[in-house]
Each structure stands twice: as C-alpha cells, then as structure tokens.
C-alpha cells in the first residue's frame, strides 16, 4: 500500500535550513493500523503530510498504491487525495459555515456527485456515526467528539483506501478519545488502512504497530505481540484513573 | 460556470460575510454611478449646445455689406458697399453652394390684423431661406418662386405672430397689414429648434418693390456642401473675392463685407465636446479602476481569511482550478451585481434630472415669450454605452479576482491547516 525509501525533507526558513526527515524507509500494508509516535519536532506530522500528498519531499521515493508520488501536479495530487485518502485532524477542520451534512458531502462535490445524491450518502455516514439528528447543525453547535465524528464521516465518504489521522484525539477528553478510537478501529476492520499520528501512549497502544520517530529517523518499530501487553497495561491504568 | 453547486457555495460565502460584500460592492457601484453621471452630464451639455446650434443648418454661411475700412485702388475708406440681385445670381451658381437667399432690410415692422397689432421682424427672402434656416412650415406653404417672379404680396407668419394677431382663427388667405400695406398670409411657420417664432417672411422681390429697394440686397444667407473647415473657408474666400472684384473693395476688408461661417464654429465646438467626452471617460474609468482595485484588495483579504477553509477543500480533493473558480466567480458576481445597481441608480438619477430639466425648459419657454433657453438638455446615457459599461464590469470583476484567485490556488494545505 505504502512504500517509502530513503525519504528526506528539509524546510527552508529564511537562511536556515531545517532537516526534518533524514532518510526514512517504511512499508505499510493494506489493512494495517499504524501509529506514528515521537516527541514534537521528531518529524511525525511532516511524514504524515508527505504520505497524505499534502507536502512534497526532497529526496527518496514514495509509492502509494503502486504509483510513484513525486513532483506531482497540483491537479493530479488533488485527484489522488480525493480518491485514495481521507484526513482526520486534531482541530477537526470542518468548514464553519456549512452544516454537518454539507461538510460530510464536500469530498463528493469534488468528485462531481449531484447535490441530492451526495447529501443522501452523507446522511448514511452521519447515521453510522450516530449523528443523524445533528445533520442540520453547524459545527459550532457541536461538541468536540461530535465534530471529530463528523470529520471522520467526511474522510470516509469518498471510500478511501487510507485514512491519515493527525492527533485525532489531541483536542478531546479521554472518554471521547476512546470513542473516536473505537470508531477508527471499526473502520480498520472493514479493511481501510489507518495511519495515526499521536504522542499519547494509550492511543498508540490501540494500533497494530507503532513507529517511533526520533529526530527525523525511525528509532524503533513495536509490533503486534508486544502491543497487547502494552494495551492491557494502559487500559488498567486508565481504569484506575476512572475509578 | 452554470454549475448550481458552485453558485450555492459562493452565495453561502457571500451570505456569511454581508458587510464585507456590501463594502466591496459599494466601491464598484459608486464607480459606475459616477461614470453614468459624468457621461450623462457630458451628453446633456452637448445636447443643449447642439440644439442651440441646430436652429440653422450647420453648414450655413452669411454675408452682409457695410462700409469699407481699407483704401482700395485709389478709393478712400468709408465707402458704402451695396450688394444687389446680380450678386445673388452670381453666388447662387458658384460650385459648392447649395441654397442661397438674399435679403433686403425693410424699415418699420408694425403688423396689424383687424384691431390686433404688434411689432415683429419682416424678413425678405428667396424660397431657399427655408433650407438655410431650417424653417418648419406648420400650416400652408413657404414663399415660392412664383411669389418672387410675380412680386406677390405674400407673407409667411411666425407662429407667435399668428397667435397674437389671429388667436387661433383661420389665417391662410387673410390679409395682414405690414406698415399699412396688406399682405396675403400663405403659411405659418416655426424656426427649427427655437421656441421664439417672431419673424415673418416676404418675397425679396416684393420687399424691394414695395419698400423702394430697387435691386438692392443687404445680405446673403447660404448653405454650402463642405464638410471640413478648409473647404468652407475656401468657399468663403471665393465669395469674398468675387464680391470684392465686383464692388471694388479689398477681399480681406471685414467691414465692407461681413461674413460668418457656421460650419467653422460647429466643428470647433464639436471638437471641444469630443475632448470633454474623452476626459469624462478617463475620469470615469479612473473611478472604476479605483473600485476594481478595492474589490481586488478585499478579495485578497478574503483569500487570506479563508486560507484555512481553502486548505481543507484542497486536502479533501479540490483542484486548483476549482479554487480559482470559487474566488473568481465570487469577485465577478459581486462586481456585476453591484455595478448593475450603480448603473441603474446613475441612469435613474439622470432620467430624473432630465424630467426636471424638461419641466424647467417648458416653464421658461412659457414665461419668457416662448423663449426657453437652456445649455443642458436630455442628460441621459444611451443603451449601447450602458451595455458597454456592463461588459466592462464583468471584465473588471475578472481582473479584480484574478490575483487573489491565483494566490488562493497557491495555498498549500499543510500551511493552511497548521494549528497555531
């Protein structure tokens, strides 16, 4: 699904050059649930942006679904994003003057689906998220969890192969975070690859594989088996706090 | 372009930002409004002045005799020049001359009919004067060649004379006394473009015979078929030289033979109006450009404000062209609608002004013995210019939106979505 080799990325601000990604090799298969962890400045958001074709890279190669993504035209990148990829952000990034249904339907607008049809589909997805009665509400009338569920519905509506979630629980309380993670896991069980950036261990522990970034390189990759014990441990801790 | 979703997107944004949209539109509406007022005023001034001109044919020329002021071939200055019927015959057949009429001045101008009387001007003329002074017959006929040949005592009355003497009674065939000599009324006329019709026209031959003029003429009124100042000047000079030879005076002596060349004045005046018109367009378009820059400026701010939204749209698959379309169409929509409002208001104001001007014109005509003088008439803008202005607006909207739209298309989703 995703294959990157020796990926380099620098940001140039004025006369300073900041080398953010220093040679990353990574392979993610269809249906995996991967989290990317790391301290701030480790390059995890940059990596996600490159994977999501929101940013370009300087060196190396990136294959998405078998296609080399490099120096793509804006138009082609937009099309790929629309068809293959869904995004979930920390700050939800809903359009403030559109109601929940219109927000969810927006990706289909860019696919040229008629208004009536895309609104109908949007309602189905909102229903799945348990937000059917909130369809006509504006984002500022909803809670953080509801907004994030609207955003997830929006990322799903174009039937993407991969969902990129950048700190999706960063702005939510623990209970809501867990609800959101449950939804993401359900989506993952339907075969959609999920790549999640987070700095919370308990959230990362819910995924199949953790990639830990440190100073622009992959420091370690923690796989399935180890994760189970991680998850148990964190769940217990959370329960203890809850009690 | 006619994608209903796109329009809904745009209308939703406009509705979200009513004040901003209003201010944007206002600058354009104002620009067009001013352009309409300027053009309308320019037209009004031009129409008013042209109307004053058009009272006579624009290619008319007049010659009148006087005293010499330059010694010529041994003769002293101060000699009276007398033009006569022979000069008329000569001038009439010169190349470049269309219509010629001679006039002999007669003294005393008392007109009477029954117990009514009044003082008016009696002009003796040839039938061609009708063309030269654009005289409009409202009843009967003008002086004709038979009147001239048979020296008939016929008279064509100006409408004001008819109104004063006859008070709406039938006048054709009746006899009016001019300086106690009866003349038969053959027609009623109006002077074209004017509101004062106090002249009566008699056959020149009758005038000469009845009022002891022998074959003398005091002036000539004629029209020429020239279109440029140079041509009309050449004809003027030719006539001056011809008359100078026949009557022995210096052709450049303006006191011996006065002349007035209307075409020269008309062309000069029209040049001024063309210049005024160009000036108005420059100012008008300048105002409009200020409006367009305003729109462009505000659209730039809009794009800045909407950076995040545009970033979201791009992240979920909006192509650069769809983003450009969004901004460009919003700009065009605002400029076109606002501009159209300005256009309608400006045109409406000028129509209202036209109404008032016409009323005042009629009022002044009624109180001032039918003499409604005005420098300002019909200050409206014609449809073609309005259409041109609308087209200009749409183009202006596109220009105003282009730079902001380009900037919007360059927005990188990650920069737009970065949390700060």
XYZ file of C-alpha atoms in Angstrom:
663
model
C 0.000 0.000 0.000
C 2.648 2.456 1.112
C 6.312 2.096 0.409
C 8.907 4.758 1.106
C 12.601 4.578 0.633
C 15.269 6.909 1.967
C 12.899 9.834 2.360
C 14.453 13.230 3.077
C 12.735 16.516 3.759
C 14.086 19.920 4.739
C 12.273 23.135 5.497
C 13.962 26.332 4.490
C 13.002 29.317 6.585
C 14.925 32.394 5.538
C 18.606 31.474 5.578
C 18.125 28.495 7.907
C 17.569 25.028 6.607
C 15.882 22.567 8.937
C 16.451 18.934 8.072
C 13.299 17.280 9.368
C 13.276 13.810 7.844
C 16.663 12.207 7.490
C 16.210 9.084 5.444
C 13.103 7.081 6.277
C 12.366 3.579 4.978
C 8.896 2.321 5.652
C 6.403 -0.188 4.326
C 2.768 -0.316 5.340
C 0.407 -2.988 4.049
C -3.245 -2.815 3.184
C -5.468 -3.005 6.292
C -2.815 -2.136 8.838
C -3.462 0.174 11.752
C -0.227 2.020 12.349
C 0.575 4.777 14.778
C 3.462 7.146 14.433
C 4.835 8.428 17.690
C 7.553 10.802 18.624
C 8.307 13.941 20.566
C 7.449 17.256 18.996
C 9.918 18.126 16.278
C 10.616 14.490 15.530
C 9.045 14.898 12.098
C 5.903 12.836 12.579
C 3.483 15.428 11.208
C 5.793 16.115 8.283
C 5.876 12.431 7.478
C 2.097 12.255 7.600
C 1.754 15.271 5.311
C 4.075 13.696 2.787
C 2.230 10.397 2.978
C -1.059 12.254 2.505
C 0.323 14.110 -0.559
C -0.203 17.389 1.255
C 3.502 18.132 1.061
C 6.348 17.179 -1.226
C 9.709 15.703 -0.305
C 13.273 16.374 -1.374
C 14.884 13.004 -1.775
C 13.990 9.321 -1.941
C 10.829 7.770 -3.274
C 7.244 7.254 -2.178
C 4.902 4.704 -3.755
C 1.239 4.987 -2.900
C -0.907 2.092 -4.084
C 1.815 1.323 -6.624
C 2.082 4.853 -8.029
C 5.203 6.923 -7.554
C 4.245 10.158 -5.874
C 6.858 12.694 -6.767
C 6.687 16.235 -8.189
C 3.053 15.700 -8.922
C 0.940 18.434 -10.453
C -1.463 20.031 -8.026
C -4.375 18.795 -10.039
C -3.212 15.181 -10.057
C -2.365 15.319 -6.355
C -5.829 16.689 -5.618
C -7.396 13.839 -7.553
C -5.332 11.194 -5.757
C -6.157 12.700 -2.381
C -9.796 12.761 -3.242
C -9.915 9.136 -4.358
C -7.424 7.321 -2.155
C -7.033 9.259 1.026
C -9.104 10.587 3.902
C -7.919 13.006 6.551
C -8.829 13.415 10.201
C -7.239 16.356 12.000
C -6.677 17.389 15.574
C -8.683 20.588 15.108
C -11.385 18.812 13.067
C -11.106 21.345 10.209
C -14.768 21.466 9.417
C -15.959 24.374 7.284
C -17.672 26.664 9.758
C -20.454 27.973 7.529
C -21.590 24.567 6.360
C -23.734 22.217 8.395
C -22.660 18.687 9.314
C -24.264 17.091 6.292
C -22.723 19.562 3.844
C -19.322 19.135 5.441
C -19.516 15.379 5.085
C -20.738 15.655 1.486
C -17.976 18.035 0.361
C -15.487 15.398 -0.953
C -18.225 14.045 -3.201
C -18.822 17.568 -4.554
C -15.264 17.492 -5.839
C -15.975 14.123 -7.434
C -18.880 15.694 -9.302
C -21.655 13.812 -7.483
C -25.023 15.578 -7.646
C -26.182 17.521 -4.624
C -29.147 15.313 -3.873
C -27.171 12.093 -4.123
C -24.204 13.254 -2.094
C -26.397 14.633 0.673
C -28.178 11.274 0.865
C -24.861 9.450 1.147
C -23.676 11.998 3.724
C -26.748 11.257 5.849
C -25.950 7.500 5.721
C -22.444 8.154 7.004
C -23.681 10.513 9.716
C -26.124 7.792 10.738
C -23.230 5.345 11.076
C -21.556 7.838 13.408
C -24.794 8.209 15.352
C -25.184 11.825 14.354
C -28.228 11.675 12.091
C -30.214 14.161 14.149
C -27.267 16.568 14.065
C -27.144 16.692 10.273
C -28.534 20.208 10.028
C -26.393 21.615 12.833
C -23.455 23.909 12.275
C -20.025 22.826 13.606
C -20.034 25.471 16.350
C -23.174 23.890 17.836
C -21.460 20.550 18.385
C -19.099 19.111 20.965
C -15.526 18.161 20.123
C -16.339 14.466 19.896
C -19.256 15.132 17.611
C -17.141 17.351 15.401
C -14.462 14.674 15.165
C -17.081 12.094 14.223
C -18.359 14.444 11.501
C -14.774 14.787 10.290
C -14.374 11.002 10.253
C -17.606 10.639 8.309
C -16.250 13.192 5.831
C -12.973 11.288 5.462
C -14.881 8.047 4.822
C -17.439 9.271 2.333
C -15.117 9.044 -0.657
C -14.390 5.384 0.250
C -10.660 5.911 0.669
C -8.066 3.157 0.992
C -6.112 5.010 3.670
C -7.106 7.315 6.478
C -4.499 9.698 7.844
C -5.305 10.875 11.323
C -3.140 13.657 12.714
C -3.576 13.708 16.505
C -7.283 12.947 16.134
C -7.733 12.767 19.896
C -5.469 15.685 20.751
C -8.321 18.069 21.445
C -10.614 15.541 23.137
C -11.026 14.241 26.681
C -10.151 10.628 27.466
C -13.636 9.150 27.192
C -14.307 10.866 23.879
C -10.837 9.899 22.682
C -11.617 6.261 23.322
C -14.919 6.552 21.486
C -13.150 8.038 18.498
C -10.524 5.280 18.627
C -13.292 2.670 18.696
C -14.735 4.172 15.534
C -11.304 4.163 13.868
C -10.823 0.508 14.813
C -14.178 -0.419 13.333
C -13.180 1.366 10.122
C -9.880 -0.516 10.163
C -11.728 -3.814 10.498
C -13.513 -3.018 7.233
C -10.084 -3.149 5.568
C -9.113 0.515 5.447
C -5.501 1.276 6.297
C -5.192 3.770 9.123
C -2.118 5.795 9.880
C -2.322 7.707 13.084
C -0.011 10.335 14.483
C -0.151 10.726 18.232
C 2.001 11.360 21.222
C -0.319 9.600 23.674
C 0.838 6.117 24.540
C -2.571 4.710 25.377
C -3.903 5.821 21.999
C -0.904 4.405 20.176
C -1.314 1.168 22.078
C -4.618 0.542 20.362
C -2.937 0.148 16.975
C -1.255 -2.909 15.434
C 2.129 -1.334 15.018
C 3.883 1.674 16.488
C 6.556 3.516 14.572
C 8.599 5.669 16.878
C 10.331 8.588 15.254
C 13.228 10.339 16.800
C 14.990 13.316 15.284
C 13.934 12.522 11.758
C 14.742 8.808 11.708
C 12.806 5.716 12.731
C 14.044 4.803 16.225
C 12.035 1.626 16.708
C 9.068 -0.328 15.416
C 6.933 -2.090 18.013
C 4.799 -4.907 16.644
C 1.587 -6.702 17.466
C 2.542 -9.132 20.242
C 4.231 -6.604 22.450
C 1.347 -4.263 21.909
C -1.200 -6.498 23.600
C 0.605 -6.271 26.899
C 1.047 -2.502 26.387
C -2.618 -2.112 25.781
C -3.612 -4.142 28.859
C -1.253 -2.165 30.983
C -2.565 1.192 29.756
C -6.189 0.123 29.935
C -5.692 -0.848 33.572
C -4.087 2.470 34.302
C -6.928 4.340 32.651
C -9.490 2.271 34.539
C -7.723 3.051 37.761
C -7.920 6.744 36.971
C -11.563 6.427 36.003
C -12.400 4.796 39.356
C -19.995 28.222 -14.959
C -23.663 27.356 -14.546
C -22.946 24.639 -12.031
C -25.619 25.257 -9.416
C -23.441 23.819 -6.630
C -20.703 26.298 -7.330
C -23.159 29.175 -7.126
C -24.576 27.812 -3.907
C -21.060 27.670 -2.497
C -20.481 31.294 -3.490
C -23.828 32.563 -2.265
C -23.237 30.787 1.050
C -19.917 32.644 1.486
C -21.413 35.964 0.485
C -24.285 35.498 2.909
C -21.789 34.658 5.615
C -19.995 37.976 5.105
C -22.707 40.514 4.323
C -20.871 43.634 5.485
C -17.686 42.773 3.640
C -19.633 42.010 0.471
C -21.576 45.250 0.792
C -18.446 47.355 1.151
C -16.813 45.609 -1.765
C -19.824 46.103 -3.957
C -20.268 49.689 -2.876
C -16.929 50.790 -4.298
C -17.810 49.348 -7.685
C -21.385 50.618 -7.624
C -20.028 54.064 -6.811
C -17.570 53.934 -9.695
C -20.235 53.052 -12.213
C -22.669 55.527 -10.674
C -20.148 58.334 -11.140
C -19.360 57.205 -14.675
C -23.049 57.316 -15.560
C -23.480 60.782 -14.035
C -20.399 62.133 -15.778
C -21.384 60.685 -19.138
C -24.967 61.845 -18.720
C -23.875 65.376 -17.818
C -21.493 65.468 -20.751
C -24.280 64.337 -23.055
C -26.664 66.877 -21.553
C -24.265 69.730 -22.136
C -23.559 68.535 -25.646
C -27.248 68.128 -26.468
C -28.089 71.545 -25.059
C -25.394 73.328 -27.015
C -26.027 71.326 -30.194
C -29.682 72.229 -30.018
C -28.845 75.892 -29.920
C -26.651 75.349 -32.965
C -29.120 73.333 -34.928
C -31.552 76.230 -35.183
C -29.924 76.837 -38.534
C -28.350 74.427 -40.933
C -24.858 73.663 -39.575
C -23.306 74.342 -42.996
C -24.806 77.816 -43.228
C -22.832 80.960 -44.099
C -23.861 84.617 -44.005
C -22.548 87.695 -45.825
C -23.623 91.279 -45.166
C -22.486 94.566 -46.624
C -21.100 97.579 -44.778
C -18.590 100.426 -45.218
C -15.078 99.866 -46.481
C -12.320 100.354 -43.934
C -9.314 99.829 -46.240
C -8.495 102.142 -49.198
C -8.752 100.195 -52.446
C -7.469 101.086 -55.919
C -7.221 104.768 -55.110
C -10.595 104.976 -53.400
C -10.813 106.129 -49.834
C -12.187 104.102 -46.985
C -15.684 104.759 -45.645
C -17.406 103.902 -48.913
C -20.813 102.160 -48.619
C -20.950 98.791 -50.362
C -24.264 97.923 -51.986
C -24.971 94.342 -52.925
C -27.685 93.631 -55.489
C -29.619 90.966 -57.359
C -26.734 90.427 -59.790
C -24.538 89.315 -56.908
C -27.248 86.902 -55.875
C -27.344 85.385 -59.354
C -23.543 85.037 -59.345
C -23.236 83.478 -55.918
C -26.170 81.137 -56.434
C -24.383 79.269 -59.217
C -20.934 79.007 -57.649
C -19.665 75.454 -57.150
C -20.057 74.193 -53.588
C -23.134 76.299 -52.897
C -26.370 74.504 -52.096
C -29.019 77.082 -51.276
C -28.785 80.862 -51.431
C -31.154 83.524 -50.265
C -30.773 87.322 -50.419
C -32.383 89.754 -48.027
C -33.316 93.376 -48.291
C -33.857 95.144 -44.967
C -37.150 96.959 -44.680
C -37.842 99.619 -42.070
C -40.719 99.629 -39.670
C -42.291 96.436 -38.558
C -45.815 97.119 -37.481
C -48.106 94.185 -38.216
C -51.837 94.531 -37.843
C -54.930 92.443 -38.436
C -58.294 93.881 -37.564
C -57.887 95.576 -34.212
C -54.813 93.495 -33.232
C -51.327 94.819 -33.919
C -47.738 94.274 -32.832
C -44.111 94.853 -33.741
C -42.337 91.970 -35.402
C -39.485 91.439 -37.810
C -40.251 91.197 -41.512
C -37.560 89.333 -43.438
C -37.477 89.467 -47.200
C -36.050 86.338 -48.733
C -35.794 83.812 -51.506
C -37.555 80.436 -51.154
C -34.159 78.832 -50.336
C -34.064 80.507 -46.922
C -36.312 77.711 -45.727
C -33.390 75.263 -46.137
C -30.708 77.614 -44.826
C -32.506 78.448 -41.597
C -34.330 75.106 -41.348
C -37.717 76.784 -41.197
C -40.549 74.438 -40.360
C -43.948 75.027 -42.003
C -46.848 74.175 -39.710
C -49.610 75.363 -41.994
C -49.826 76.444 -45.651
C -46.553 76.918 -47.550
C -43.333 78.933 -47.596
C -42.501 81.706 -50.072
C -42.106 80.164 -53.551
C -40.531 81.137 -56.837
C -43.856 82.359 -58.264
C -44.137 84.825 -55.362
C -40.695 86.105 -56.341
C -41.372 86.230 -60.088
C -44.737 87.920 -59.802
C -43.720 90.059 -56.782
C -46.797 88.869 -54.992
C -47.661 90.386 -51.641
C -47.480 87.074 -49.797
C -46.318 86.600 -46.232
C -45.433 83.595 -44.080
C -46.051 84.403 -40.412
C -44.099 83.067 -37.475
C -46.284 81.141 -35.080
C -46.052 83.806 -32.370
C -47.283 86.492 -34.772
C -50.142 84.247 -35.846
C -51.058 83.556 -32.209
C -51.005 87.262 -31.343
C -52.936 88.548 -34.365
C -55.314 85.725 -35.196
C -55.822 83.989 -31.867
C -56.388 80.554 -33.411
C -58.630 81.800 -36.223
C -58.001 80.617 -39.777
C -55.246 82.864 -41.164
C -54.395 81.414 -44.572
C -55.873 83.649 -47.255
C -56.409 86.521 -44.816
C -54.626 89.857 -45.259
C -52.201 91.231 -42.698
C -51.050 94.866 -42.877
C -47.325 95.337 -42.672
C -46.526 99.035 -42.370
C -50.093 99.619 -43.582
C -49.598 97.595 -46.776
C -51.798 94.487 -46.978
C -50.073 91.114 -47.456
C -51.847 87.828 -48.007
C -50.970 85.114 -45.461
C -49.839 81.958 -47.285
C -48.303 79.987 -44.417
C -47.467 79.721 -40.730
C -44.002 78.625 -39.708
C -41.717 77.822 -36.812
C -37.990 78.360 -36.614
C -36.426 74.990 -36.187
C -35.021 74.194 -32.761
C -36.070 77.528 -31.288
C -39.029 78.499 -29.214
C -39.349 82.058 -30.469
C -41.176 82.459 -33.760
C -41.474 86.206 -34.196
C -40.240 86.541 -37.781
C -42.414 86.973 -40.866
C -41.093 86.145 -44.324
C -41.882 88.081 -47.507
C -40.690 87.526 -51.069
C -37.493 89.539 -51.566
C -38.677 90.946 -54.910
C -41.876 92.249 -53.329
C -39.872 93.785 -50.498
C -37.621 95.596 -52.947
C -40.531 96.867 -54.995
C -42.938 97.872 -52.237
C -40.331 99.349 -49.898
C -38.276 101.176 -52.551
C -35.316 98.854 -52.618
C -34.776 98.749 -56.385
C -32.402 95.805 -56.891
C -30.536 96.225 -53.603
C -29.819 93.360 -51.198
C -28.328 93.739 -47.707
C -27.222 90.241 -47.014
C -26.964 86.703 -48.232
C -27.660 83.534 -46.325
C -26.462 80.338 -47.943
C -25.566 76.751 -47.286
C -22.526 75.019 -48.664
C -21.746 71.380 -49.218
C -18.416 71.399 -47.399
C -17.519 69.005 -44.607
C -14.233 70.446 -43.394
C -13.166 73.835 -42.112
C -10.714 74.157 -45.031
C -13.402 73.590 -47.660
C -15.799 76.044 -46.055
C -13.032 78.657 -45.734
C -12.163 78.234 -49.404
C -15.769 78.902 -50.381
C -15.955 81.888 -48.053
C -12.784 83.367 -49.572
C -14.017 82.732 -53.096
C -17.247 84.641 -52.449
C -15.389 87.486 -50.727
C -13.030 87.814 -53.679
C -15.854 87.683 -56.206
C -17.846 90.395 -54.430
C -14.636 92.388 -53.842
C -13.929 92.456 -57.580
C -17.483 93.442 -58.489
C -17.813 96.159 -55.880
C -14.199 97.257 -55.727
C -13.138 96.568 -52.157
C -10.370 94.596 -50.555
C -11.425 90.952 -50.156
C -9.959 90.954 -46.650
C -11.973 94.012 -45.596
C -14.335 92.592 -42.986
C -16.040 95.920 -42.546
C -17.008 96.226 -46.211
C -18.314 92.678 -46.290
C -19.036 90.895 -43.072
C -19.246 87.133 -43.092
C -19.964 84.354 -40.650
C -19.094 80.754 -41.300
C -21.155 78.491 -39.113
C -19.510 75.209 -40.003
C -16.246 76.516 -38.616
C -17.893 77.214 -35.272
C -19.735 73.918 -35.247
C -16.630 71.886 -35.992
C -14.614 73.744 -33.371
C -17.341 73.284 -30.772
C -17.776 69.602 -31.571
C -14.036 69.159 -31.133
C -14.365 70.590 -27.648
C -17.159 68.160 -26.908
C -15.149 65.234 -28.178
C -12.360 66.350 -25.852
C -14.801 66.688 -22.946
C -16.132 63.231 -23.732
C -12.669 61.692 -23.710
C -11.941 63.481 -20.457
C -15.149 62.130 -18.917
C -14.276 58.584 -19.955
C -10.811 58.937 -18.476
C -12.188 60.170 -15.160
C -14.992 57.612 -15.216
C -12.706 54.706 -15.935
C -10.295 56.032 -13.332
C -13.081 55.946 -10.759
C -13.990 52.467 -11.893
C -10.396 51.306 -11.602
C -10.340 52.594 -8.029
C -13.422 50.454 -7.427
C -11.832 47.433 -9.049
C -8.661 47.842 -7.010
C -10.915 47.989 -3.963
C -12.547 44.726 -4.916
C -9.192 43.153 -5.646
C -7.898 44.297 -2.282
C -10.860 42.963 -0.391
C -10.730 39.677 -2.289
C -7.088 39.349 -1.214
C -8.154 39.759 2.397
C -10.951 37.288 1.796
C -8.487 34.740 0.474
C -6.271 35.338 3.486
C -9.229 34.904 5.818
C -10.303 31.771 4.038
C -6.832 30.241 3.874
C -7.791 27.501 6.288
C -11.054 26.749 4.513
C -9.291 26.604 1.153
C -6.684 24.319 2.752
C -9.424 21.979 3.922
C -11.004 21.988 0.496
C -7.690 21.149 -1.102
C -6.970 18.396 1.434
C -10.230 16.685 0.564
C -9.618 16.942 -3.143
C -10.378 20.407 -4.515
C -8.323 21.010 -7.640
C -6.512 24.365 -8.072
C -8.888 25.304 -10.878
C -11.935 24.802 -8.699
C -10.388 27.084 -6.063
C -9.660 29.729 -8.703
C -13.208 29.423 -9.972
C -14.573 29.917 -6.483
C -12.738 33.187 -5.888
C -13.071 34.484 -9.446
C -16.786 33.849 -9.656
C -17.379 35.498 -6.303
C -15.498 38.561 -7.499
C -17.368 38.658 -10.803
C -20.693 38.158 -9.080
C -20.103 40.993 -6.625
C -18.799 43.406 -9.267
C -21.545 42.629 -11.742
C -24.441 42.907 -9.327
C -23.072 45.965 -7.531
C -22.107 47.560 -10.821
C -25.514 46.930 -12.229
C -27.102 48.586 -9.212
C -24.817 51.593 -9.699
C -25.716 51.630 -13.387
C -29.444 51.612 -12.702
C -29.167 54.264 -9.972
C -26.962 56.504 -12.126
C -29.182 56.148 -15.178
C -32.266 56.663 -12.989
C -30.851 59.837 -11.486
C -30.049 61.221 -14.927
C -33.560 60.349 -16.152
C -34.980 62.182 -13.129
C -32.754 65.141 -13.867
C -33.918 65.038 -17.464
C -37.503 65.242 -16.267
C -36.734 68.325 -14.162
C -34.715 69.976 -16.945
C -37.548 69.440 -19.423
C -40.053 70.908 -16.980
C -37.921 73.954 -16.349
C -37.377 74.306 -20.056
C -41.112 74.245 -20.666
C -41.681 76.663 -17.769
C -39.090 79.135 -19.005
C -40.480 78.796 -22.528
C -43.950 79.651 -21.227
C -42.930 82.735 -19.216
C -40.269 84.105 -21.492
C -42.346 84.714 -24.592
C -41.738 81.179 -25.789
C -38.005 81.586 -25.408
C -36.799 78.567 -23.446
C -33.049 78.880 -23.460
C -31.015 76.081 -21.933
C -27.476 74.804 -22.030
C -28.459 71.429 -20.664
C -30.850 69.034 -22.340
C -31.545 65.305 -22.352
C -28.693 64.396 -19.965
C -29.059 60.629 -20.435
C -26.764 57.819 -21.421
C -27.764 55.654 -24.339
C -28.251 51.913 -24.127
C -25.096 50.982 -26.033
C -22.903 52.768 -23.522
C -24.779 51.103 -20.668
C -24.182 47.701 -22.269
C -20.523 48.536 -22.838
C -20.243 49.580 -19.191
C -21.796 46.287 -18.054
C -19.358 44.298 -20.154
C -16.576 46.422 -18.730
C -17.798 45.490 -15.253
C -17.679 41.773 -15.839
C -14.174 42.101 -17.229
C -13.288 44.321 -14.267
C -14.623 41.682 -11.886
C -12.494 39.028 -13.534
C -9.419 41.258 -13.363
C -10.134 42.116 -9.732
C -10.499 38.462 -8.823
C -7.571 37.115 -10.791
C -4.663 37.905 -8.483
C -6.484 36.846 -5.299
C -7.663 33.661 -7.035
C -4.138 32.841 -8.128
C -2.961 33.367 -4.588
C -5.715 31.108 -3.293
C -4.697 28.377 -5.718
C -1.125 28.555 -4.411
C -2.175 27.899 -0.812
C -0.547 24.738 0.490
C -2.915 22.606 2.521
C -0.361 21.871 5.213
C 0.423 25.513 5.792
C -3.254 26.345 5.859
C -4.065 23.568 8.281
C -1.157 24.065 10.651
C -2.511 24.680 14.130
C -1.440 27.981 15.532
